[in-house]
mmCIF file of C-alpha atoms in Angstrom:
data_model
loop_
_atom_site.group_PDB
_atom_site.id
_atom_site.type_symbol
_atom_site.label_atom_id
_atom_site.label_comp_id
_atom_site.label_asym_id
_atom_site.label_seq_id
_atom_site.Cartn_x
_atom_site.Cartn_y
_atom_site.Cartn_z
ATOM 1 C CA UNK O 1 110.234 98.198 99.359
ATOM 2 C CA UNK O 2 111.142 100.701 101.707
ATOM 3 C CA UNK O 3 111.192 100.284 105.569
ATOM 4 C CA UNK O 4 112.483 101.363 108.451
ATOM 5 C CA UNK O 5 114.144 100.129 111.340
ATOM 6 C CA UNK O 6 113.860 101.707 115.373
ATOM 7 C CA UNK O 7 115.606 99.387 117.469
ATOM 8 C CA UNK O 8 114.963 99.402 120.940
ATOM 9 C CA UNK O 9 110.763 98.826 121.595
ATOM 10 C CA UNK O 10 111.255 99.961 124.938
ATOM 11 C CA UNK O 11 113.770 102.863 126.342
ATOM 12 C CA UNK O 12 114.342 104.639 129.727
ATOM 13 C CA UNK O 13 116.341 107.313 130.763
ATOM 14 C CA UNK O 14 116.660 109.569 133.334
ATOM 15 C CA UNK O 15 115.234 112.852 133.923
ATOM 16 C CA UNK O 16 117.679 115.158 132.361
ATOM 17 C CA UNK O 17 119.652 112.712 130.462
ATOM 18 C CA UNK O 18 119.879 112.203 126.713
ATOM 19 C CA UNK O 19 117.676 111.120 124.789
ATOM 20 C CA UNK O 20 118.781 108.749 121.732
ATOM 21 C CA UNK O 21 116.282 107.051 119.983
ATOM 22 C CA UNK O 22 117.809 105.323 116.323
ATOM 23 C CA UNK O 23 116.228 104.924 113.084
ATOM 24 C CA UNK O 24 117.832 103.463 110.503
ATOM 25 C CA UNK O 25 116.387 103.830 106.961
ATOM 26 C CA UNK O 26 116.485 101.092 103.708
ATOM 27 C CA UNK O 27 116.338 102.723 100.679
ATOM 28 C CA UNK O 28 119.028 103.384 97.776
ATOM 29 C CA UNK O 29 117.871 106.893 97.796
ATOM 30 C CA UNK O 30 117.859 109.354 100.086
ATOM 31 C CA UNK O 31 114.248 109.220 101.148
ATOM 32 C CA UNK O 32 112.320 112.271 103.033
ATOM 33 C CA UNK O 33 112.598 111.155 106.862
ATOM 34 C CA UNK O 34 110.022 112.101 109.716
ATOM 35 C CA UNK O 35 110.063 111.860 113.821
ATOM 36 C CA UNK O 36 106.471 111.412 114.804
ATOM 37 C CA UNK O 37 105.314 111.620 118.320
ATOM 38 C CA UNK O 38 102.687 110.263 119.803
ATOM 39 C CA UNK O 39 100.789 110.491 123.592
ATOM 40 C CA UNK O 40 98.990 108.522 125.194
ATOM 41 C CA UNK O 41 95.346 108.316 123.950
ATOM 42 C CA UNK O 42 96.385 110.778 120.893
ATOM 43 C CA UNK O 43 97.146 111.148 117.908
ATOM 44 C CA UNK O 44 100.671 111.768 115.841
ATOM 45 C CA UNK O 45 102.562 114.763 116.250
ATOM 46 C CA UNK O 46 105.520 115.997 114.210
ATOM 47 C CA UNK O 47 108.236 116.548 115.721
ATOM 48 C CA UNK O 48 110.584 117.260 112.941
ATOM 49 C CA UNK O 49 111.652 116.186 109.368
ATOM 50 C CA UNK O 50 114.482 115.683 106.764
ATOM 51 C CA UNK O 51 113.918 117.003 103.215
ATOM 52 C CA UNK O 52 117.312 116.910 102.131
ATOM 53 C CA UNK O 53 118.717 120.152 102.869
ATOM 54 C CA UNK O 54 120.191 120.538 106.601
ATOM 55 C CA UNK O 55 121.649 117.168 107.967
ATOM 56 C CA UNK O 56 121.138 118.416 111.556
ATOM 57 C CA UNK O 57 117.110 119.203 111.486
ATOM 58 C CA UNK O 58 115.769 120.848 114.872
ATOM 59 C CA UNK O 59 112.411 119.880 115.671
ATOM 60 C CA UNK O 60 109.738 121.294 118.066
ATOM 61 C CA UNK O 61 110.017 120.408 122.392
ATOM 62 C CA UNK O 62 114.609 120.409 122.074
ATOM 63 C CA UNK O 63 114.551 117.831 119.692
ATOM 64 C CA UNK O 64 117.078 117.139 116.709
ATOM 65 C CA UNK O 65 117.775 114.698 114.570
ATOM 66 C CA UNK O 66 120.831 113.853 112.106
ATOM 67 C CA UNK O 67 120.677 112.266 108.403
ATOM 68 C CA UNK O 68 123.760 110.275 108.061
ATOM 69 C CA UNK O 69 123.764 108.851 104.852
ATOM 70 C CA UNK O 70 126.562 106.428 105.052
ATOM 71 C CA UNK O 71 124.580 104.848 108.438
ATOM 72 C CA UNK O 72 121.276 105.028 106.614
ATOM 73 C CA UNK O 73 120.433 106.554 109.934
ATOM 74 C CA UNK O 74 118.242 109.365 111.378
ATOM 75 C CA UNK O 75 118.525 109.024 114.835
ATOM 76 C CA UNK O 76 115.849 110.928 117.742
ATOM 77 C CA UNK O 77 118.158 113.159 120.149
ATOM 78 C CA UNK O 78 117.781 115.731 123.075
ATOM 79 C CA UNK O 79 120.409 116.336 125.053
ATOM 80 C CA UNK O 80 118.212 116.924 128.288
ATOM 81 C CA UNK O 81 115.299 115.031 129.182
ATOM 82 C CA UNK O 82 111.916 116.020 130.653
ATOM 83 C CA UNK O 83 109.033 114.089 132.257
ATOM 84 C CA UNK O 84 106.588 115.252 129.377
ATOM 85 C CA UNK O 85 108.556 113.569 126.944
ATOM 86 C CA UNK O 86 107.327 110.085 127.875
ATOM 87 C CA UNK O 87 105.497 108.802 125.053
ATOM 88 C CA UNK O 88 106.054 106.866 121.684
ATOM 89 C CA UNK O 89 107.614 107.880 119.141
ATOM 90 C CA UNK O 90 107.646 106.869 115.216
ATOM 91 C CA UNK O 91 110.312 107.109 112.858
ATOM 92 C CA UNK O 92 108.434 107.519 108.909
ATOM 93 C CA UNK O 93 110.066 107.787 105.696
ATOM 94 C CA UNK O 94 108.474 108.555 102.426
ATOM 95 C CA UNK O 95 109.681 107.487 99.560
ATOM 96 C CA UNK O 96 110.623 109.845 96.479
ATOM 97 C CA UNK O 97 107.861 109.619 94.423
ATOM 98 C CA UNK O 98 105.757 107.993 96.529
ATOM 99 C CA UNK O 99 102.648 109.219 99.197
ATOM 100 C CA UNK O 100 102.839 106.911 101.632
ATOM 101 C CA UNK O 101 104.689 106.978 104.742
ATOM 102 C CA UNK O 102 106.492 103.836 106.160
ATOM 103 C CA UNK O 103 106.552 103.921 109.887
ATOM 104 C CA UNK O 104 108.677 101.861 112.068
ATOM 105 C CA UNK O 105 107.295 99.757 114.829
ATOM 106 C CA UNK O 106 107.871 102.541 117.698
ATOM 107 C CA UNK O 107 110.259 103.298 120.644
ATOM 108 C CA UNK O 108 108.194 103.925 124.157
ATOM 109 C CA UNK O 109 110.406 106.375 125.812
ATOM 110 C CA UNK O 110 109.961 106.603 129.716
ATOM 111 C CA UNK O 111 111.557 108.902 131.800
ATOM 112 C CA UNK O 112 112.544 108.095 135.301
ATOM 113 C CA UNK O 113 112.062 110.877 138.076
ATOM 114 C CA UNK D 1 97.025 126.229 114.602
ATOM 115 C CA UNK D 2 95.047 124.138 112.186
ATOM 116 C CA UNK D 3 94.518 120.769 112.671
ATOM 117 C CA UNK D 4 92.780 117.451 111.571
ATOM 118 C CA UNK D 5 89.978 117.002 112.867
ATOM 119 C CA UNK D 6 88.191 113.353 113.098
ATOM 120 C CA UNK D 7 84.712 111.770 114.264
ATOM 121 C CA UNK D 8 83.745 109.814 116.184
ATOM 122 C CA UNK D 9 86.214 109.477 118.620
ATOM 123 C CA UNK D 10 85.071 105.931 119.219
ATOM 124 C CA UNK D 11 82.925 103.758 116.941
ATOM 125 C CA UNK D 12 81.978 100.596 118.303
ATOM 126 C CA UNK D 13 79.809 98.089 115.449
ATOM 127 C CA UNK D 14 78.898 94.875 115.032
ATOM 128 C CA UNK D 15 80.478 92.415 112.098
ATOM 129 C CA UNK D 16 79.385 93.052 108.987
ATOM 130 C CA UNK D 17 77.981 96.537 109.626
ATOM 131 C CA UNK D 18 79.024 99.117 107.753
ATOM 132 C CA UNK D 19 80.581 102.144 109.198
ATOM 133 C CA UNK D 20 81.853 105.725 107.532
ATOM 134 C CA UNK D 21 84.681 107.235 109.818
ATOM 135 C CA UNK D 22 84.841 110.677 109.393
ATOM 136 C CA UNK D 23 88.028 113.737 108.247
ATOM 137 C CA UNK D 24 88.670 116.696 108.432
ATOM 138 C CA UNK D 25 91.672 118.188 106.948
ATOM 139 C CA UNK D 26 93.632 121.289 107.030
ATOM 140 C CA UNK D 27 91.657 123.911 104.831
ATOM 141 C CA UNK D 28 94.208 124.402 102.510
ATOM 142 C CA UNK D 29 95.631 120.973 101.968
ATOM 143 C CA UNK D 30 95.531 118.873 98.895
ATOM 144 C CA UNK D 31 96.836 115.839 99.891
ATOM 145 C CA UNK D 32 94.776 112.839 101.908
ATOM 146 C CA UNK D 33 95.567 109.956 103.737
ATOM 147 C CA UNK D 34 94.050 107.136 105.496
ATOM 148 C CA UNK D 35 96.097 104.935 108.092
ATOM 149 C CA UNK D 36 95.566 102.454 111.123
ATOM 150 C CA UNK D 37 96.949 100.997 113.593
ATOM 151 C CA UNK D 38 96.111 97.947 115.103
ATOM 152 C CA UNK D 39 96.844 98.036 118.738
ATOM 153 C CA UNK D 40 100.238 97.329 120.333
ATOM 154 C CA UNK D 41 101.127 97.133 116.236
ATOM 155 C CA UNK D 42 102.610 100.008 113.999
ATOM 156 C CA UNK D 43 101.118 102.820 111.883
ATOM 157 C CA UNK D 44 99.891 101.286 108.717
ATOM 158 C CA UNK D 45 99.023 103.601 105.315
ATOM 159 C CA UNK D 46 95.773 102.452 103.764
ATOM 160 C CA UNK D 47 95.124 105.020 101.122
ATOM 161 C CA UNK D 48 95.991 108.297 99.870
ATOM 162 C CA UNK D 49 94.008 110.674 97.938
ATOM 163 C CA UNK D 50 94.396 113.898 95.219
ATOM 164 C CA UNK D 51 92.397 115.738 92.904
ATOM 165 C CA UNK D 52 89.322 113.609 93.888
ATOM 166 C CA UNK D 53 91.269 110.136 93.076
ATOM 167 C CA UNK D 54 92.937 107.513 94.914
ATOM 168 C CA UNK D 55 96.740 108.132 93.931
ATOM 169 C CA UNK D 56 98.549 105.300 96.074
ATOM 170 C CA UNK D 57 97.023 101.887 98.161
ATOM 171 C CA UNK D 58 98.094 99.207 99.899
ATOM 172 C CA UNK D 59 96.986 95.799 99.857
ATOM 173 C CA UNK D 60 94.587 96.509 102.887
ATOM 174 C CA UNK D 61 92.482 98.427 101.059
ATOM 175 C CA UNK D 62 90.572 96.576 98.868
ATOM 176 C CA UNK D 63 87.036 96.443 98.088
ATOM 177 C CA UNK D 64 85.729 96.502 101.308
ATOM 178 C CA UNK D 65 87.158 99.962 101.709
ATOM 179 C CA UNK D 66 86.406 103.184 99.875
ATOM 180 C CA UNK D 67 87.017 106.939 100.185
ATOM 181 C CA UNK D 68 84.951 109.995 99.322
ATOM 182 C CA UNK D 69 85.719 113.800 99.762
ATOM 183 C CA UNK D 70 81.994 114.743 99.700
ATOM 184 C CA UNK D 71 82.065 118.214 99.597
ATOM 185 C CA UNK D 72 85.103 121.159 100.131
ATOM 186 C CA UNK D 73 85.581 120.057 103.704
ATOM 187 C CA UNK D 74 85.267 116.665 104.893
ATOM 188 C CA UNK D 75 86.877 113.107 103.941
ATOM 189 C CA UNK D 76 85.494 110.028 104.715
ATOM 190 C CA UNK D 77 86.542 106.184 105.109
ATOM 191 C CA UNK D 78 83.960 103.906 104.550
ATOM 192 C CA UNK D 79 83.898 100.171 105.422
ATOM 193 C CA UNK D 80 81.099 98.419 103.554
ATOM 194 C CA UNK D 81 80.916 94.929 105.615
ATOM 195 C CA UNK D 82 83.055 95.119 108.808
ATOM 196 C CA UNK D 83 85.426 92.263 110.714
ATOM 197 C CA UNK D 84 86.817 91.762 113.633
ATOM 198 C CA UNK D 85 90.231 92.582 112.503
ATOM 199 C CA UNK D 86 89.144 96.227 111.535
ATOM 200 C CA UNK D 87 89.074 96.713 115.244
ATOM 201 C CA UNK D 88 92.003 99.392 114.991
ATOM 202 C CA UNK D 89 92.854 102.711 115.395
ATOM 203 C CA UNK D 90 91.943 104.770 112.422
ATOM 204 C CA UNK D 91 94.184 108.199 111.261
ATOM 205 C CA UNK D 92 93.410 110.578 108.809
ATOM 206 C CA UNK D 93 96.360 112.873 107.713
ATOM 207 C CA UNK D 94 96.710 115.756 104.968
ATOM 208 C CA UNK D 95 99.292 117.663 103.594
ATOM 209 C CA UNK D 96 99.726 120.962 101.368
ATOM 210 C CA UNK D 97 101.717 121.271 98.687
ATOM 211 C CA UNK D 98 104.785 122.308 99.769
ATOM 212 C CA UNK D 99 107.985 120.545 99.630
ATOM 213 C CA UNK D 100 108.660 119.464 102.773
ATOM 214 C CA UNK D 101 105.905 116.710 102.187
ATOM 215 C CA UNK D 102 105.088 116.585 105.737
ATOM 216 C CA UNK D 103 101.066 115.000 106.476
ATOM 217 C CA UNK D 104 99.412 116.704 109.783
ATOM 218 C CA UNK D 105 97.231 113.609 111.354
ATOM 219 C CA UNK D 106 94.220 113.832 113.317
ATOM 220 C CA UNK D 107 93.404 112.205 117.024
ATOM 221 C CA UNK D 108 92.279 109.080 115.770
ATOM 222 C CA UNK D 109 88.892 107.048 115.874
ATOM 223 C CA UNK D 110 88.708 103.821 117.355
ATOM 224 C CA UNK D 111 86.997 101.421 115.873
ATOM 225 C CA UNK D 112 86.044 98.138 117.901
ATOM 226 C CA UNK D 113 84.416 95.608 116.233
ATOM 227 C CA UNK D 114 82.593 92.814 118.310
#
């Protein structure tokens, strides 16, 4: 079955720092990978997705995110962060084939002033 | 922008009550999905749903559960006999048909069950 991986529950960074957030991915094909977003009290936002074209995918607020097959990875960057990015955020990946999206268990970004 | 739209926001019932959590999707989309989240847990799929049938579910959704697109606009979750471990965090998502395959999920209703 298909499932994915964010390690760290819990990360903190800076204002203005980067932002890395992993993902790493099971599945013997490449799978169609999403970065979900969510606030506090709402629901989930996309913030970008991976569809087999572009490795590099740009996603909406500075974002980006790279597919690296041989790390069965799809880690969350932005080179600068902001004080509205402190939320959680999902990693999902959808199988070919399949409907349903697997989501990971969730990284709780904080930034510190 | 278009967006998912869900009621109510909150839906508080007693055990063994039955309770219809309501959708809606993005006008043009084809695609349907149900998913909760428990809290402090992760995002869970329940069901999806095409051309008026259930295409995929997961072993949460059994019998208790059912769907229904009523008319052109709305989707609906229905639980017939509610438990305490319903008490989640209920998404509806949709999707179009294009190929980046990409669901759009609503805000959410919680559903506490006491």
């Amino acid at each position: 079955a298909q499932s994915v991986t964010q390690l760290g529950s819990h990360v903190s960074v800076s204002e203005g720092a980067l932002v890395l957030l992993r993902c790493n991915y099971s599945s013997s094909v490449p799978p169609y990978l999403f970065w979900y977003v969510q606030y506090p009290n709402q629901g989930l936002q996309l913030l970008l997705k991976y569809t087999s074209a572009a490795t590099l995918v740009k996603g909406i607020n500075g974002f980006e995110a790279e597919f690296k097959k041989s790390e069965t990875s799809f880690h969350l960057t932005k080179p600068s962060a902001h004080m509205s990015d402190a939320a959680e955020y999902f990693c999902a990946v959808r199988s070919v084939g399949n409907e349903k999206l697997t989501f990971g268990t969730g990284t709780r970004l904080t930034i510190i002033p | 922008e278009p967006e998912v739209t869900q009621t109510p926001s909150h839906q508080v019932t007693q055990m063994g009550q039955e309770v219809i959590l309501r959708c809606v999707p993005i006008s043009n989309h084809l695609y349907f999905y149900w998913y909760r989240q428990i809290l402090g847990q992760k995002v869970e799929f329940l069901v999806s749903f095409y051309n008026n049938e259930i295409s995929e579910k997961s072993e949460i959704f059994d019998d208790q559960f059912s769907v229904e697109r009523p008319d052109g606009s709305n989707f609906t979750l229905k639980i017939r006999s509610t438990k305490l471990e319903d008490s989640a965090m209920y998404f509806c998502a949709s999707r179009g048909q294009g190929g980046g395959y990409e669901q759009y999920f609503g805000p959410g209703t919680r559903l506490t069950v006491t």
